[in-house]
Amino acid sequence: MPTYKAPLRDVRFLMNEMFDFQAHFATLSNGALADSDTVDMILEGTADLCENVLAPIYQSGDQEGCHFDNGVVTTPKGYKEAYDQFVQGGWQGLSYPEQYGGQGLPMSLNLVKSEMMGTANWSFTMYPGLSSGCMNTILQYGTEEQKDTYMPKLVEGTWSGTMCLTEPQCGTDLGQVKTRAEPEADGTYKLFGTKIFISAGEHDLAENIIHIVLARLPDAPKGTKGISLFIVPKFIPQADGTIGERNPVTCGSIEHKMGIRASATAVLNFDGAIGYLIGEPNKGLNAMFTFMNTARIGTAVQGIAHAELSYQGSLPYAKERISMRALSGKKDPDKVADAIIHHADVRRLLLTQKAVAEGGRAMIYYAAQLADKMTDGILKGDHAEYEYWDDKLGFYTPILKGFLTEMGLESANLGMQVFGGHGYIKEHGMEQIVRDARISTLYEGTTGIQALDLLGRKVLLGSRGKVVRDFTGDILKFCGRQASHKNMRGFAWDLTKICAQWNTLTLRLMLMARKDRDVVSSASNDYLMYSGYAMMAYFWAQMAAKSFELLEKGGKEQPEFYQAKIQTAEFFFERLLPRAQGHAEAMIKPSKSLMQMDISNFSFDY
Amino acid sequence: MPTYKAPLRDVRFLMNEMFDFQAHFATLSNGALADSDTVDMILEGTADLCENVLAPIYQSGDQEGCHFDNGVVTTPKGYKEAYDQFVQGGWQGLSYPEQYGGQGLPMSLNLVKSEMMGTANWSFTMYPGLSSGCMNTILQYGTEEQKDTYMPKLVEGTWSGTMCLTEPQCGTDLGQVKTRAEPEADGTYKLFGTKIFISAGEHDLAENIIHIVLARLPDAPKGTKGISLFIVPKFIPQADGTIGERNPVTCGSIEHKMGIRASATAVLNFDGAIGYLIGEPNKGLNAMFTFMNTARIGTAVQGIAHAELSYQGSLPYAKERISMRALSGKKDPDKVADAIIHHADVRRLLLTQKAVAEGGRAMIYYAAQLADKMTDGILKGDHAEYEYWDDKLGFYTPILKGFLTEMGLESANLGMQVFGGHGYIKEHGMEQIVRDARISTLYEGTTGIQALDLLGRKVLLGSRGKVVRDFTGDILKFCGRQASHKNMRGFAWDLTKICAQWNTLTLRLMLMARKDRDVVSSASNDYLMYSGYAMMAYFWAQMAAKSFELLEKGGKEQPEFYQAKIQTAEFFFERLLPRAQGHAEAMIKPSKSLMQMDISNFSFDY
């Protein structure tokens, strides 16, 4: 069973050496608050919370699951106490405005915190995670009164929040939303309808739950242009800030899921529940899109979280378990067999997890800096700056969410594989990671939706390939700088080839799509995965370059740390990056081999 | 929730058109029994058993799981009744000698039967599956007396069997087995030790359980050369064939597993249990190796079983669920959105499952014919013939087991993916398939073990590449025959390139391995997967060729069936076969990028 340990050595490498977060914070309007002492305190405090409070209830929470009894949802043993500690530590307000009781720190620190928390206990971390979605909506679209009413309690964590989008007939296709909001004489609305898959939709952790609900006004146009947003509190807030009347939004049941069993997934029934319009009528879906980037990067974190935890479980096992002799000769001659970490194929399982966890973390941390800059645009009221960075981030988002969650799921499966048959047994804790990881490619937009967003919306339609030209332009500049370092030449050459290929593939798909519209979908998954391998290769090369630089400079404690980074980069380039070639070959095939089969011919037996 | 339907149309295509089983049976000494009426009766009867008895208790068996109470194991509701029907139908004895009450039919029919049964309910099918392992051992190594004592009841199914290999400290590395057998004055033995992961090790389906146990005699040499085989019955058989005294082999607990929860996985304690030596002393492991091919092909079946079931669940869903519009224009204009089967990327999910299920089935059926020929060698007492076909089969075995179970797991995950978030909810039945599929890459030799068996034992050490040269020789002959058919030219050309590459890669690895011993392990997984894609491509091309031939000939009912085969072959060649290139590129890298990292540098935080 993995015993979570916060990977602070790696976190500090990224924050201090790789991406110089102090220099980055200096460019932000709220960056001065994040001096290095404060950041250190946050890292140590988060590690302590994760290792000592959240990790110990990870497995027990899965075993027990959430309880549903006549509309009341009870979280597993210890979750309420852990949440209270989370609230008392002020963790919910880390990156929210001081005006509402938060610490007003840059958003990136929230992401750093949520990766550690999510790795220690993903189910738990979903409760505060959903509150963030709710807070972001209220902060950006709420009136001052709405902010004053809801933000202090949400920032404190004594109230929690949700995002109510999905309905039984629609998830991705929100144009089909049916929940309706009927205007009342007093300017409020009454909501009627059913929402499903509402994470943190009902639970016993907070005294009130604030739902952000997508619904239609009576005169709303059909489809996506007729959706409005409403705040629907479980208990109506009183003028004095306490909770009042119970609103008729009730939990009909909770789902029995494959994993994340300590996270309550509610069916919510709105039977004339009082709601307050937030933002402009019929512009609700646009508002949701505003948060899509940050919400999806929050889910991308799940990929590295499960790769990390799985690695933390399988690494010690691979060192302890002895089986057979290494092919190159006995390694543990005093034992009857060698530890399985001496077998190359077992190392492949381990290093894949390591490369995904650390490479993905680097990608997320970099994206977190972009998110900081974007948020700074909002804080400063500079819409152009906001849009510029949101656009930048928009290219990373589907790659991070789509690629990292797929790789996280693979990593969790490989961690289990290290255990052999023992991995299949619940008590070892490895199969839970696989089950928990499995949701990550499904919610917050399936991998297919990320792929379509990347290739269709961002690359082809949105920029006619410019986003890729820009990104590979950055990579090529990096390669140019590295070409003079003999250690980096191999990496730079591989990356240069990838850049040329990536642009060629993009151009080719653009031309193909003119005549073969379906190619945007038929190529999308391969394009997404190709882009993921390419992007992760760039980040591994950057980490290798930084490690070579620091080793050459000398005077570093623990030079092995940097050596291991370089070796992991080599592993990635030699063993994982080649997969991109399979995707490259498949994506440029016409859509015909997918589209030609008549629906009735998919099976002749059923 | 998938409702299992036996894919008889596809089964008949393979048996009658593709592989001409009647002609094949004519070459076997027991083939005359398998006339086409008998085969038809078996197919219909199996389909009926699967659809109406086994499938209905698949999901409920998972929900309930097995019960353990003080050494007694109770299977889920309905399993005993289903097993009784299985016994009454005479299904256990299908391919076992008439002399012991079986029908004496060729082994391939047993494999056809077990694929259908396994797809309908894998957990259930494991009980009779383990009996087969036990029967095969007794048939080949038992004395006449042992055969007479155990075979009739096992063939009938009123007794069941197990294979007791794994111990807490060893699974793969059976040289570490510690269970000891102490000789008694009467020629029997008393066994002491603990076996784990014993499928069907204890349950309430049969009146007696016959364990085949690996153990050491007091004077046995260390390691693999000191292991003997013993028959250890749960109840000692009486002279009159009834059961007698309870033997002290007891179930200490059953495992709580990720999946196959209706299959009881027992910890068995041998506390002086009476055992009977079977076969020669200290030659137990060799005996086990005899069955490895057939046992592993039995597990390979699990790959296609789960791909098939997952497809049966996701295909109807993809036709019903409506979301968004197809990129090439509205397909269901009268609805608010198009069925998701109109999206190319959803078709990719579906066609991958279909290509794996049907392509894998073809591979298994072909291997089943080899197994028939091998078994015929045993039946005729012709050891040379037995060895010839066992050797042939030995090349297929690790590819089928390793590749098909990996692809089956991927397929199960893709089937779940078709459902979006709904796939994660237990009631839809898709996540159970993923959990059940997950064991298949772990037991009966992990994928890593299959990979090492293929590259190390079969290809390099065992034949210096000859097995690949032989197999690709067959493919090239096929390509030569097809080159004149214009429809087949593309397939033939792709296969020709693959054959050249496969041999080149093999040669290159052979040369590399002389200096870099670890390369046999470092390249093994990529080599296995490459071989799997190559082999499956050959079988898809054969099915396409047969379909073209039959379509040209004309007069076939349901020509769409053959059209769909050709289209699925095109899908496989265009969308899945390219993955082989990623594996080709990765496998030829020196082992250094896997082996160079010092064990202590895998992590600096834990």
PDB file of C-alpha atoms in Angstrom, chain B residues 506-603:
ATOM      1  CA  THR B 506      14.998  -9.849 -34.763  1.00  0.00           C
ATOM      2  CA  LEU B 507      18.440 -10.057 -36.291  1.00  0.00           C
ATOM      3  CA  ARG B 508      19.408  -6.716 -34.882  1.00  0.00           C
ATOM      4  CA  LEU B 509      18.312  -7.693 -31.377  1.00  0.00           C
ATOM      5  CA  MET B 510      20.188 -10.987 -31.705  1.00  0.00           C
ATOM      6  CA  LEU B 511      23.372  -9.085 -32.493  1.00  0.00           C
ATOM      7  CA  MET B 512      22.781  -6.503 -29.785  1.00  0.00           C
ATOM      8  CA  ALA B 513      22.113  -9.174 -27.166  1.00  0.00           C
ATOM      9  CA  ARG B 514      25.621 -10.583 -27.588  1.00  0.00           C
ATOM     10  CA  LYS B 515      27.109  -7.548 -25.883  1.00  0.00           C
ATOM     11  CA  ASP B 516      24.092  -6.148 -24.080  1.00  0.00           C
ATOM     12  CA  ARG B 517      22.445  -9.045 -22.211  1.00  0.00           C
ATOM     13  CA  ASP B 518      19.754  -6.826 -20.716  1.00  0.00           C
ATOM     14  CA  VAL B 519      18.467  -5.944 -24.169  1.00  0.00           C
ATOM     15  CA  VAL B 520      16.505  -9.198 -24.191  1.00  0.00           C
ATOM     16  CA  SER B 521      14.445  -7.789 -21.348  1.00  0.00           C
ATOM     17  CA  SER B 522      14.550  -4.117 -22.349  1.00  0.00           C
ATOM     18  CA  ALA B 523      13.294  -4.871 -25.870  1.00  0.00           C
ATOM     19  CA  SER B 524      10.902  -7.648 -24.893  1.00  0.00           C
ATOM     20  CA  ASN B 525       7.682  -5.730 -24.350  1.00  0.00           C
ATOM     21  CA  ASP B 526       8.046  -3.719 -27.552  1.00  0.00           C
ATOM     22  CA  TYR B 527       8.934  -6.909 -29.418  1.00  0.00           C
ATOM     23  CA  LEU B 528       5.882  -8.702 -28.060  1.00  0.00           C
ATOM     24  CA  MET B 529       3.518  -5.893 -28.989  1.00  0.00           C
ATOM     25  CA  TYR B 530       5.122  -5.495 -32.399  1.00  0.00           C
ATOM     26  CA  SER B 531       4.696  -9.220 -33.022  1.00  0.00           C
ATOM     27  CA  GLY B 532       1.095  -9.038 -31.898  1.00  0.00           C
ATOM     28  CA  TYR B 533       0.217  -6.252 -34.311  1.00  0.00           C
ATOM     29  CA  ALA B 534       2.050  -8.059 -37.107  1.00  0.00           C
ATOM     30  CA  MET B 535       0.334 -11.366 -36.423  1.00  0.00           C
ATOM     31  CA  MET B 536      -3.105  -9.812 -36.103  1.00  0.00           C
ATOM     32  CA  ALA B 537      -2.505  -7.944 -39.371  1.00  0.00           C
ATOM     33  CA  TYR B 538      -1.831 -11.287 -41.076  1.00  0.00           C
ATOM     34  CA  PHE B 539      -5.070 -12.749 -39.767  1.00  0.00           C
ATOM     35  CA  TRP B 540      -7.060  -9.661 -40.771  1.00  0.00           C
ATOM     36  CA  ALA B 541      -5.554  -9.822 -44.248  1.00  0.00           C
ATOM     37  CA  GLN B 542      -6.518 -13.485 -44.479  1.00  0.00           C
ATOM     38  CA  MET B 543     -10.072 -12.665 -43.467  1.00  0.00           C
ATOM     39  CA  ALA B 544     -10.203  -9.860 -46.015  1.00  0.00           C
ATOM     40  CA  ALA B 545      -8.872 -12.182 -48.724  1.00  0.00           C
ATOM     41  CA  LYS B 546     -11.457 -14.834 -47.875  1.00  0.00           C
ATOM     42  CA  SER B 547     -14.210 -12.201 -47.867  1.00  0.00           C
ATOM     43  CA  PHE B 548     -13.188 -10.831 -51.265  1.00  0.00           C
ATOM     44  CA  GLU B 549     -13.083 -14.366 -52.603  1.00  0.00           C
ATOM     45  CA  LEU B 550     -16.559 -15.212 -51.333  1.00  0.00           C
ATOM     46  CA  LEU B 551     -18.010 -11.918 -52.534  1.00  0.00           C
ATOM     47  CA  GLU B 552     -16.541 -12.444 -55.993  1.00  0.00           C
ATOM     48  CA  LYS B 553     -17.884 -15.950 -56.115  1.00  0.00           C
ATOM     49  CA  GLY B 554     -21.299 -14.470 -55.311  1.00  0.00           C
ATOM     50  CA  GLY B 555     -24.449 -16.170 -54.130  1.00  0.00           C
ATOM     51  CA  LYS B 556     -23.756 -15.481 -50.457  1.00  0.00           C
ATOM     52  CA  GLU B 557     -26.549 -14.472 -48.174  1.00  0.00           C
ATOM     53  CA  GLN B 558     -25.690 -11.315 -46.278  1.00  0.00           C
ATOM     54  CA  PRO B 559     -22.853  -9.980 -48.455  1.00  0.00           C
ATOM     55  CA  GLU B 560     -22.641  -7.050 -46.004  1.00  0.00           C
ATOM     56  CA  PHE B 561     -21.064  -9.429 -43.522  1.00  0.00           C
ATOM     57  CA  TYR B 562     -18.051  -9.907 -45.788  1.00  0.00           C
ATOM     58  CA  GLN B 563     -17.990  -6.219 -46.664  1.00  0.00           C
ATOM     59  CA  ALA B 564     -17.785  -5.407 -42.960  1.00  0.00           C
ATOM     60  CA  LYS B 565     -14.913  -7.871 -42.542  1.00  0.00           C
ATOM     61  CA  ILE B 566     -12.987  -6.109 -45.298  1.00  0.00           C
ATOM     62  CA  GLN B 567     -13.748  -2.706 -43.805  1.00  0.00           C
ATOM     63  CA  THR B 568     -12.606  -3.819 -40.371  1.00  0.00           C
ATOM     64  CA  ALA B 569      -9.400  -5.155 -41.922  1.00  0.00           C
ATOM     65  CA  GLU B 570      -8.863  -1.748 -43.536  1.00  0.00           C
ATOM     66  CA  PHE B 571      -9.451  -0.087 -40.198  1.00  0.00           C
ATOM     67  CA  PHE B 572      -6.903  -2.376 -38.562  1.00  0.00           C
ATOM     68  CA  PHE B 573      -4.257  -1.746 -41.176  1.00  0.00           C
ATOM     69  CA  GLU B 574      -4.758   2.018 -41.248  1.00  0.00           C
ATOM     70  CA  ARG B 575      -5.362   2.782 -37.591  1.00  0.00           C
ATOM     71  CA  LEU B 576      -3.882   0.093 -35.350  1.00  0.00           C
ATOM     72  CA  LEU B 577      -1.019  -1.459 -37.301  1.00  0.00           C
ATOM     73  CA  PRO B 578       0.894   1.875 -37.398  1.00  0.00           C
ATOM     74  CA  ARG B 579       1.466   1.496 -33.665  1.00  0.00           C
ATOM     75  CA  ALA B 580       3.961  -1.240 -34.510  1.00  0.00           C
ATOM     76  CA  GLN B 581       6.316   1.476 -35.759  1.00  0.00           C
ATOM     77  CA  GLY B 582       6.572   3.072 -32.342  1.00  0.00           C
ATOM     78  CA  HIS B 583       7.473  -0.336 -30.903  1.00  0.00           C
ATOM     79  CA  ALA B 584       9.978  -0.972 -33.694  1.00  0.00           C
ATOM     80  CA  GLU B 585      11.758   2.275 -32.971  1.00  0.00           C
ATOM     81  CA  ALA B 586      11.843   1.774 -29.202  1.00  0.00           C
ATOM     82  CA  MET B 587      12.968  -1.861 -29.096  1.00  0.00           C
ATOM     83  CA  ILE B 588      16.284  -1.331 -30.842  1.00  0.00           C
ATOM     84  CA  LYS B 589      17.530   1.178 -28.303  1.00  0.00           C
ATOM     85  CA  PRO B 590      20.337  -0.138 -26.094  1.00  0.00           C
ATOM     86  CA  SER B 591      19.239  -1.192 -22.630  1.00  0.00           C
ATOM     87  CA  LYS B 592      21.208   1.692 -21.136  1.00  0.00           C
ATOM     88  CA  SER B 593      18.306   4.120 -20.834  1.00  0.00           C
ATOM     89  CA  LEU B 594      16.560   1.542 -18.661  1.00  0.00           C
ATOM     90  CA  MET B 595      19.527   0.127 -16.774  1.00  0.00           C
ATOM     91  CA  GLN B 596      21.740   3.116 -16.035  1.00  0.00           C
ATOM     92  CA  MET B 597      19.822   4.640 -13.142  1.00  0.00           C
ATOM     93  CA  ASP B 598      21.171   3.720  -9.745  1.00  0.00           C
ATOM     94  CA  ILE B 599      18.507   2.094  -7.593  1.00  0.00           C
ATOM     95  CA  SER B 600      18.855   4.741  -4.937  1.00  0.00           C
ATOM     96  CA  ASN B 601      18.235   7.507  -7.480  1.00  0.00           C
ATOM     97  CA  PHE B 602      14.774   6.427  -8.587  1.00  0.00           C
ATOM     98  CA  SER B 603      13.417   8.857  -6.021  1.00  0.00           C
TER      99      SER B 603
END
